[in-house]
PDB file of C-alpha atoms in Angstrom:
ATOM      1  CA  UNK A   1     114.948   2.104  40.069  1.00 93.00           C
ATOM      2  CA  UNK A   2     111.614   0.254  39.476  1.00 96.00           C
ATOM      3  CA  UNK A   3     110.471  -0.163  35.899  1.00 97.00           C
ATOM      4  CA  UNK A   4     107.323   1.016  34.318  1.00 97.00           C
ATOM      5  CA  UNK A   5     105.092   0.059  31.376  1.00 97.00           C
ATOM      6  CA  UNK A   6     101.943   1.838  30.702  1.00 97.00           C
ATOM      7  CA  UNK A   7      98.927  -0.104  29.228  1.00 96.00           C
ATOM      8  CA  UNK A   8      96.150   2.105  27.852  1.00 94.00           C
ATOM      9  CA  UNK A   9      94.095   3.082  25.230  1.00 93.00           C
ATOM     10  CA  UNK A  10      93.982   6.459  26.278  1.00 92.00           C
ATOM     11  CA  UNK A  11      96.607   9.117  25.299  1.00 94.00           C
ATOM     12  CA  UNK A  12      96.375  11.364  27.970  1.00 92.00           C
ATOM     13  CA  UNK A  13      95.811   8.775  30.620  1.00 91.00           C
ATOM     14  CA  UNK A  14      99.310   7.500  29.642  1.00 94.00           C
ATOM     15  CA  UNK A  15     100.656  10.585  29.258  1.00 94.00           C
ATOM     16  CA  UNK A  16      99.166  11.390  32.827  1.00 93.00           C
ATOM     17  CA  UNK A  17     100.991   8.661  34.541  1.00 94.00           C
ATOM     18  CA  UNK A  18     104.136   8.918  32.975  1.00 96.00           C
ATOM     19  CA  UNK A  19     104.896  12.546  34.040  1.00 96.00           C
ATOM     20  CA  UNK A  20     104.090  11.357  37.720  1.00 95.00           C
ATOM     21  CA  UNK A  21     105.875   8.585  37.731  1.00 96.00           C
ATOM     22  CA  UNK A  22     108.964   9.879  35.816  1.00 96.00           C
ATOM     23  CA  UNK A  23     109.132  12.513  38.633  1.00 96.00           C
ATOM     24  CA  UNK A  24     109.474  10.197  41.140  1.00 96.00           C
ATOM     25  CA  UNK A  25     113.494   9.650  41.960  1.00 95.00           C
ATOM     26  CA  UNK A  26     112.569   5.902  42.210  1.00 96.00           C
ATOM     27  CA  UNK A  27     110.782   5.090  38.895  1.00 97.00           C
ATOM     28  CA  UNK A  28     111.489   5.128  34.790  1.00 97.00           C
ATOM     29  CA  UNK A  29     108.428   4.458  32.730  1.00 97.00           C
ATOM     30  CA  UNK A  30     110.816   2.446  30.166  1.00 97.00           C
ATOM     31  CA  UNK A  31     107.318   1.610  27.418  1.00 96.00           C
ATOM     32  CA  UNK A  32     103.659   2.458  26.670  1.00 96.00           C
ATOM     33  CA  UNK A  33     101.147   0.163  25.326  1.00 96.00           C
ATOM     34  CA  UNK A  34      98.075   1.465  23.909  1.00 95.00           C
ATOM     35  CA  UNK A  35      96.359  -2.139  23.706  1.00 95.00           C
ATOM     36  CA  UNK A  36      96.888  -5.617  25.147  1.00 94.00           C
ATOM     37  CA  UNK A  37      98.673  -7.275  22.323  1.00 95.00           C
ATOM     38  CA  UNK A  38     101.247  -4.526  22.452  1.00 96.00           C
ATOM     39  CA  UNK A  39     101.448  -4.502  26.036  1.00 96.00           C
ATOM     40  CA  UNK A  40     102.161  -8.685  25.843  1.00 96.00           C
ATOM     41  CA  UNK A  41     105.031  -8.067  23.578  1.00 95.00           C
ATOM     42  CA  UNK A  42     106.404  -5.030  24.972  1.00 94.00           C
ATOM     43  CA  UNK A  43     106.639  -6.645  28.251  1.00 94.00           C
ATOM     44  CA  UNK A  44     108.285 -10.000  26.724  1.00 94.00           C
ATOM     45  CA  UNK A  45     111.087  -7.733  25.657  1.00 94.00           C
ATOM     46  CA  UNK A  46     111.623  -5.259  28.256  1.00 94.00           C
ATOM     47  CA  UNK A  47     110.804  -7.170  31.259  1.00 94.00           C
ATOM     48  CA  UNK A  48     109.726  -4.071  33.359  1.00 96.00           C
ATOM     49  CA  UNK A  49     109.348  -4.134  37.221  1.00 96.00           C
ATOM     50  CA  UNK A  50     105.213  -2.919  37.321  1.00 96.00           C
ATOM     51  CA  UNK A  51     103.266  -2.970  34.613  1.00 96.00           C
ATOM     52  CA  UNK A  52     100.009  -0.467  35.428  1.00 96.00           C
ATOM     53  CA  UNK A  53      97.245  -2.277  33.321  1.00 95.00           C
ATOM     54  CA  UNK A  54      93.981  -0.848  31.961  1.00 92.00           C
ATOM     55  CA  UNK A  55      91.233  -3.415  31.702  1.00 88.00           C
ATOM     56  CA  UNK A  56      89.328  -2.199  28.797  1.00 87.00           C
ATOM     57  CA  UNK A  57      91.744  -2.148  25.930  1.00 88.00           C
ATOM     58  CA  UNK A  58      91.350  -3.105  22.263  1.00 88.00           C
ATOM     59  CA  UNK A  59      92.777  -6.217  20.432  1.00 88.00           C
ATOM     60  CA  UNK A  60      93.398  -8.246  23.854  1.00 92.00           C
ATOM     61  CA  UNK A  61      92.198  -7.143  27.362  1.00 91.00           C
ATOM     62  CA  UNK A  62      93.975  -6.179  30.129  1.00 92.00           C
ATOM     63  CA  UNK A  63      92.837  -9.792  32.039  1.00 91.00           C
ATOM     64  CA  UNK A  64      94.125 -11.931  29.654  1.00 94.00           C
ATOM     65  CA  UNK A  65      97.119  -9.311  28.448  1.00 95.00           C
ATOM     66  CA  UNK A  66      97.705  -9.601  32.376  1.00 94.00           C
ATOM     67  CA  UNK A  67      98.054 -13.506  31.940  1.00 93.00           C
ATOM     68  CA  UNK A  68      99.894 -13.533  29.606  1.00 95.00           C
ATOM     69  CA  UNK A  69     102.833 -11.339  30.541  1.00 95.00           C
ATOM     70  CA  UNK A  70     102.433 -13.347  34.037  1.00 91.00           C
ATOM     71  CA  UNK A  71     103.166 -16.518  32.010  1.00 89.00           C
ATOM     72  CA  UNK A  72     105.915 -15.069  30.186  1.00 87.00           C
ATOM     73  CA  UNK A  73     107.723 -13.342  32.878  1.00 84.00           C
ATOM     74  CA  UNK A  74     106.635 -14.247  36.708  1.00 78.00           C
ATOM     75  CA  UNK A  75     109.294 -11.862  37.694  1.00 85.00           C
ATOM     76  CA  UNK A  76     106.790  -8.839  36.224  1.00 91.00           C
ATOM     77  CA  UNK A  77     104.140  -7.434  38.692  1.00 92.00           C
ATOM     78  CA  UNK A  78     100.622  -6.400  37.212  1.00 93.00           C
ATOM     79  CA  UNK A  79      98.557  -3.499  38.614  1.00 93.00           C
ATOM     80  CA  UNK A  80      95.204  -3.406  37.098  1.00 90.00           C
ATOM     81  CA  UNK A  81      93.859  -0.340  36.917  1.00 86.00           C
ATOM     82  CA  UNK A  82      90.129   0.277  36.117  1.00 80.00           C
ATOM     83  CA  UNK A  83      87.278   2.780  36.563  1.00 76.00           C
ATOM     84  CA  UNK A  84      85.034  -0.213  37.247  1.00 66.00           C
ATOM     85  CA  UNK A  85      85.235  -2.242  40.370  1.00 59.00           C
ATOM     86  CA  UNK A  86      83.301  -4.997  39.052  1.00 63.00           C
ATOM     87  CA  UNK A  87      83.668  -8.368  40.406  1.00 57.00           C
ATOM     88  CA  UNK A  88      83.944  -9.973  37.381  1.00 66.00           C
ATOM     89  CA  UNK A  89      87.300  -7.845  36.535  1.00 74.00           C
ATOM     90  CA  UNK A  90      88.592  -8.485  40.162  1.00 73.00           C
ATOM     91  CA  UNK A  91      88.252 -12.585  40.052  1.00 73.00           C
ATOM     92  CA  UNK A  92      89.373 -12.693  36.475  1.00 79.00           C
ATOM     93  CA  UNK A  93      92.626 -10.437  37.309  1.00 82.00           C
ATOM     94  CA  UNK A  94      93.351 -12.015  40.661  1.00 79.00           C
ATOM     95  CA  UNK A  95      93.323 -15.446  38.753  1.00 79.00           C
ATOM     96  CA  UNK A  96      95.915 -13.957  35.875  1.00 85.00           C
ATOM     97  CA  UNK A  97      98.269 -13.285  38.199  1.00 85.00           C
ATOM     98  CA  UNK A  98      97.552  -9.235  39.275  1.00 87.00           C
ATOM     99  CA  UNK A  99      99.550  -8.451  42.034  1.00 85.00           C
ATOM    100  CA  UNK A 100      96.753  -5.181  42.908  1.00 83.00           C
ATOM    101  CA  UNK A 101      94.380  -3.018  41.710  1.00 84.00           C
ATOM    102  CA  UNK A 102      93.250   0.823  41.933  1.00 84.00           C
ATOM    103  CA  UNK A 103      90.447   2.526  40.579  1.00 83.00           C
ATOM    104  CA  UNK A 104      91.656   5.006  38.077  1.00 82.00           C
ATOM    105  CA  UNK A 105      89.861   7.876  40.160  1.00 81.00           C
ATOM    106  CA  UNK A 106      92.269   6.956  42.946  1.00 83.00           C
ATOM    107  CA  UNK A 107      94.685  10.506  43.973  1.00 87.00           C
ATOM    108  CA  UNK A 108      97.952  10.133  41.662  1.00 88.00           C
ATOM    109  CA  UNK A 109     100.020  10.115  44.985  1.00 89.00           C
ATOM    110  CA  UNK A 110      97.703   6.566  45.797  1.00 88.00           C
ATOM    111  CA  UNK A 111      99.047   5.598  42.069  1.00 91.00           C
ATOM    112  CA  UNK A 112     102.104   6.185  43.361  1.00 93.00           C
ATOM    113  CA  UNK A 113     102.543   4.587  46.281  1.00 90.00           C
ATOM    114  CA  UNK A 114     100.375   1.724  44.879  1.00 89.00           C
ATOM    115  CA  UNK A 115     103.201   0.982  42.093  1.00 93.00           C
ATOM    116  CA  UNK A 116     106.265   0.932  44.998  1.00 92.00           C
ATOM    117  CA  UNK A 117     103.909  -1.347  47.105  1.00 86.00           C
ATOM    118  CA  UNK A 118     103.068  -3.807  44.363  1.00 87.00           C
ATOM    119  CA  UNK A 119     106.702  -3.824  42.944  1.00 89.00           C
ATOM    120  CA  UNK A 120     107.677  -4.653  46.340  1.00 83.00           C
ATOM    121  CA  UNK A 121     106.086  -7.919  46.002  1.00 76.00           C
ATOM    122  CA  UNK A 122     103.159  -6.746  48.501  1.00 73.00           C
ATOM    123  CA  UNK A 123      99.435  -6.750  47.361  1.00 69.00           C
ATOM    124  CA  UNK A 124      97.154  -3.734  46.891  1.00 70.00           C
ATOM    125  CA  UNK A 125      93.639  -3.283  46.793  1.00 64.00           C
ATOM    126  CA  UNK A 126      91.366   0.038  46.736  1.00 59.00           C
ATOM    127  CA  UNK A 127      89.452  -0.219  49.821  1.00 54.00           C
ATOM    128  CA  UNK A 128      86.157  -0.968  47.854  1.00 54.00           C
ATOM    129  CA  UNK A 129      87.524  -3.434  45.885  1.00 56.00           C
ATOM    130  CA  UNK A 130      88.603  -5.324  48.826  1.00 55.00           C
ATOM    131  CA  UNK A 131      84.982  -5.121  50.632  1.00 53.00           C
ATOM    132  CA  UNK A 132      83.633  -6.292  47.340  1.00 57.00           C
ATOM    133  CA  UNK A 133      86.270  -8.934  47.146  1.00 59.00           C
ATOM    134  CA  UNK A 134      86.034 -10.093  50.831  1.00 54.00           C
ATOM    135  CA  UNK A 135      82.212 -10.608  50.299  1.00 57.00           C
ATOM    136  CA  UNK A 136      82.579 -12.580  47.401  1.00 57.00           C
ATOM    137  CA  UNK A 137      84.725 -14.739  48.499  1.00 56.00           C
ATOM    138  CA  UNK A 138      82.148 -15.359  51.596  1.00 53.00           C
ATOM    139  CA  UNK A 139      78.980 -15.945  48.855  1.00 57.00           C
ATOM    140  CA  UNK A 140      81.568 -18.331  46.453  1.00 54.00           C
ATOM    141  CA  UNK A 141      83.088 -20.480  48.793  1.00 53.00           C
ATOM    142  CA  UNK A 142      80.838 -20.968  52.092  1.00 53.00           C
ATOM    143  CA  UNK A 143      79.363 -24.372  51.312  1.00 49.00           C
ATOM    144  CA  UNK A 144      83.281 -25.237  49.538  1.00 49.00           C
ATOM    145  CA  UNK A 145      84.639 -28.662  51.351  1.00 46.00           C
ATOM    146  CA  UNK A 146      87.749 -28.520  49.043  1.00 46.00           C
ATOM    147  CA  UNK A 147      89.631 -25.605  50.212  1.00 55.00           C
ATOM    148  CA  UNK A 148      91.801 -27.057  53.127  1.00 59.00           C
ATOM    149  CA  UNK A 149      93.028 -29.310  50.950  1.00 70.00           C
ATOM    150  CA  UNK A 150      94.915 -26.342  49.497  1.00 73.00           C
ATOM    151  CA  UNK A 151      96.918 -25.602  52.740  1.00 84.00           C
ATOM    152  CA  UNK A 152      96.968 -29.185  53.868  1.00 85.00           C
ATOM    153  CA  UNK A 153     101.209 -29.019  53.561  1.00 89.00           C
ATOM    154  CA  UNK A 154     101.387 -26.456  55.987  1.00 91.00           C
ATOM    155  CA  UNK A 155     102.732 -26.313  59.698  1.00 92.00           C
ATOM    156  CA  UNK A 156     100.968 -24.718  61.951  1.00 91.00           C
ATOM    157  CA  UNK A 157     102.543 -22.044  62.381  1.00 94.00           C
ATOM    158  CA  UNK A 158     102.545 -21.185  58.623  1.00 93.00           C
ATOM    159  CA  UNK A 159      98.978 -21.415  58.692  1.00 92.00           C
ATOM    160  CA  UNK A 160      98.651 -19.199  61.515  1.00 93.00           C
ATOM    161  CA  UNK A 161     101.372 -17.064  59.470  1.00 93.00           C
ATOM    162  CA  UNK A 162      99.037 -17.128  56.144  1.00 92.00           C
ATOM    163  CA  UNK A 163      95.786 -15.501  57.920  1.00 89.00           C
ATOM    164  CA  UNK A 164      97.969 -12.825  59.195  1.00 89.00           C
ATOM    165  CA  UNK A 165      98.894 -12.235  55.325  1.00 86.00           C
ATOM    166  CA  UNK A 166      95.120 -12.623  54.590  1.00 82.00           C
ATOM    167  CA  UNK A 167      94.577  -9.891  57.108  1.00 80.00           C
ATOM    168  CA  UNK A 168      96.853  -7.429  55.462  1.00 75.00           C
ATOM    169  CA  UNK A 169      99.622  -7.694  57.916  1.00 82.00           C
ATOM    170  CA  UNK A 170     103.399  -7.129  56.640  1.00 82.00           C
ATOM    171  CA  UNK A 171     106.108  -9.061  57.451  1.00 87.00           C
ATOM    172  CA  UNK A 172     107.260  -6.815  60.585  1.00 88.00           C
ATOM    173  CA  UNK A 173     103.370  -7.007  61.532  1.00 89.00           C
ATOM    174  CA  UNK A 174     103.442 -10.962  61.591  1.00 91.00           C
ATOM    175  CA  UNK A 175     106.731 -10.771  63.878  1.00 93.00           C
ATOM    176  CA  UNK A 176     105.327  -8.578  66.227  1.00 93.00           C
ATOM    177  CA  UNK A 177     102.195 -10.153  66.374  1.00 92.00           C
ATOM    178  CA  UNK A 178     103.937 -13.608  66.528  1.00 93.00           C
ATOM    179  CA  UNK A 179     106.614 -12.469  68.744  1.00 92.00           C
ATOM    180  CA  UNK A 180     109.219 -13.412  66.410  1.00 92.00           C
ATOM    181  CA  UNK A 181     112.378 -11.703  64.830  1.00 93.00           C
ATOM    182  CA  UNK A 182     111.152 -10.015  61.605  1.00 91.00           C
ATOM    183  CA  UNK A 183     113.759 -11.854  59.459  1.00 93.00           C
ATOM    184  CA  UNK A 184     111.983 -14.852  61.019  1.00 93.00           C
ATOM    185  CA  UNK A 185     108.763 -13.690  59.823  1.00 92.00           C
ATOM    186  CA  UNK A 186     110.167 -13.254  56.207  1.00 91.00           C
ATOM    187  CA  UNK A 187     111.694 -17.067  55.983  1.00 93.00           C
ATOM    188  CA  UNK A 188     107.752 -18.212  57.297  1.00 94.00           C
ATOM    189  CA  UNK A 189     106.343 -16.099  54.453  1.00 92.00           C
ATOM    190  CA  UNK A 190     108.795 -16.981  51.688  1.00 91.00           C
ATOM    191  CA  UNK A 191     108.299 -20.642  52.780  1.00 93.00           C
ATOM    192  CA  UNK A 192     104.366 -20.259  52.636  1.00 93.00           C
ATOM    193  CA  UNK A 193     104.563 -18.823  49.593  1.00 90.00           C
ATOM    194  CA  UNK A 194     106.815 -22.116  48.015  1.00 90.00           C
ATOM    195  CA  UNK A 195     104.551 -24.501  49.726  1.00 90.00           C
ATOM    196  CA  UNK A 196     101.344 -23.177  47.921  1.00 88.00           C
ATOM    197  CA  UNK A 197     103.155 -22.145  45.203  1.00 84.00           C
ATOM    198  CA  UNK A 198     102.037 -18.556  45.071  1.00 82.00           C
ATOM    199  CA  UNK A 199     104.526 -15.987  43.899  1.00 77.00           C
ATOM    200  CA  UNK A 200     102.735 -13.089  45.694  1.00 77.00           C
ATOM    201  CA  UNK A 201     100.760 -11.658  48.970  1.00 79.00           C
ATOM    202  CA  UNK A 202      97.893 -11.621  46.395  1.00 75.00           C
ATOM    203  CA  UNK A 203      97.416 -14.974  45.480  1.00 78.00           C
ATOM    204  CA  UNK A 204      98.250 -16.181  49.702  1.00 83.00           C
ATOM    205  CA  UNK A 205      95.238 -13.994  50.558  1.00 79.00           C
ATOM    206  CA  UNK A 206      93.022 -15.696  47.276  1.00 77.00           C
ATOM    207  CA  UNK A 207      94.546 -19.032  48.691  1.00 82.00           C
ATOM    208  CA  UNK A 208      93.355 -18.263  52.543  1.00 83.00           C
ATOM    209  CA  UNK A 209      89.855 -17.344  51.507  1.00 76.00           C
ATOM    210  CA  UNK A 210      89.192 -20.037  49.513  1.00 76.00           C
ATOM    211  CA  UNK A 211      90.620 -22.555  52.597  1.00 80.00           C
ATOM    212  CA  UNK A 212      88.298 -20.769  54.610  1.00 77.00           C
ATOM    213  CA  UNK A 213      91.357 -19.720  56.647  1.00 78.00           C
ATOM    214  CA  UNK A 214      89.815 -16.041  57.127  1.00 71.00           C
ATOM    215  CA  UNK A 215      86.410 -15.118  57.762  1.00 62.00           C
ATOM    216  CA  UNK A 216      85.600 -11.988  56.796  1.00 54.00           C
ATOM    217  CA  UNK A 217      83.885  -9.830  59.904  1.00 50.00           C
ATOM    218  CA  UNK A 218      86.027 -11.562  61.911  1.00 50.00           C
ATOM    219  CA  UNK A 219      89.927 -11.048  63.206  1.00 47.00           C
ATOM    220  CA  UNK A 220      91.237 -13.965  63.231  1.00 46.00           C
TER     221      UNK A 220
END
């Protein structure tokens, strides 16, 4: 059963999500939070699987609310939701520790799905988020001569294995692509992910941008 807390200002938004997501046979929504501070404490106590975040809230924002409950419990995965795919929200988030984030104009069913994929440990990103994203990452880090320092641990073939994570590729993806046992696959991920010390596919892919790993346009 994955655990839910709502963060929102809005009544009926929360209200919204909760009857979808308490009609899934998979999911509880065990708290609501109608601002940040709230949303902080509630998920210090309750230590919920997904916690869908609003980024407009009052008292504390959902960036730093999301940084916050990240610090406190690494365990806890953070979907940002947000009717504005602004690049300032998608940096700051990414950086707090968001494991994904979907525009709240997104089909519920897309809400849906989004919270199993993100409390699977995967990453999610609306698809113009991640164009947005890709290109910023292009504009912020093209003249960078720091970045493969940050994968400078890493074998070869968990390099190779981190730009197929940066390319959206899932663990029985990389084996096939690889040629490789998918339980294989897993061990190179979950070592990847020690050796940077990421927790998530969301901070790998931040990590293989700014290494200059990935080029976006590119596939490979």
């Amino acid at each position: 059963m994955i655990s839910v807390v709502i963060a929102d200002d809005q009544t009926m938004v929360r209200q919204s999500f909760r009857a979808v997501l308490d009609a899934q046979p998979d999911m509880r929504v065990v708290g609501e939070a109608a601002d940040g501070t709230t949303a902080v404490a509630l998920c210090a106590e309750l230590r919920p699987d997904v916690v869908l975040m609003d980024v407009r809230m009052p008292e504390l924002d959902g960036i730093e609310a999301t940084r916050r409950i990240v610090d406190g419990a690494q365990e806890v995965r953070v979907l940002i939701l947000t009717t504005f795919d602004i690049d300032e929200y998608v940096f700051g988030g990414l950086r707090a520790g968001a494991s994904g984030f979907l525009l709240k104009d997104s089909p519920l069913d897309d809400l849906v799905t989004a919270v199993r994929v993100v409390s699977s440990g995967n990453a999610l990103f609306a698809p113009t988020i991640t164009r947005r994203l890709i290109g910023e990452f292009t504009r912020l880090h093209e003249s960078s001569h720091a970045g493969p320092s940050l994968v400078a641990d890493l074998t070869a073939r968990e390099t190779e294995v981190l730009r197929l994570i940066a390319r959206g590729l899932s663990n029985a993806e990389i084996a096939q692509a690889l040629v490789i046992a998918e339980q294989t696959a897993k061990s190179h991920v979950s070592r990847v992910f020690a050796k940077l010390g990421v927790r998530d596919r969301a901070q790998a892919v931040m990590v293989a941008y700014e290494a200059g790993l990935v080029v976006p346009g590119t596939t490979s």
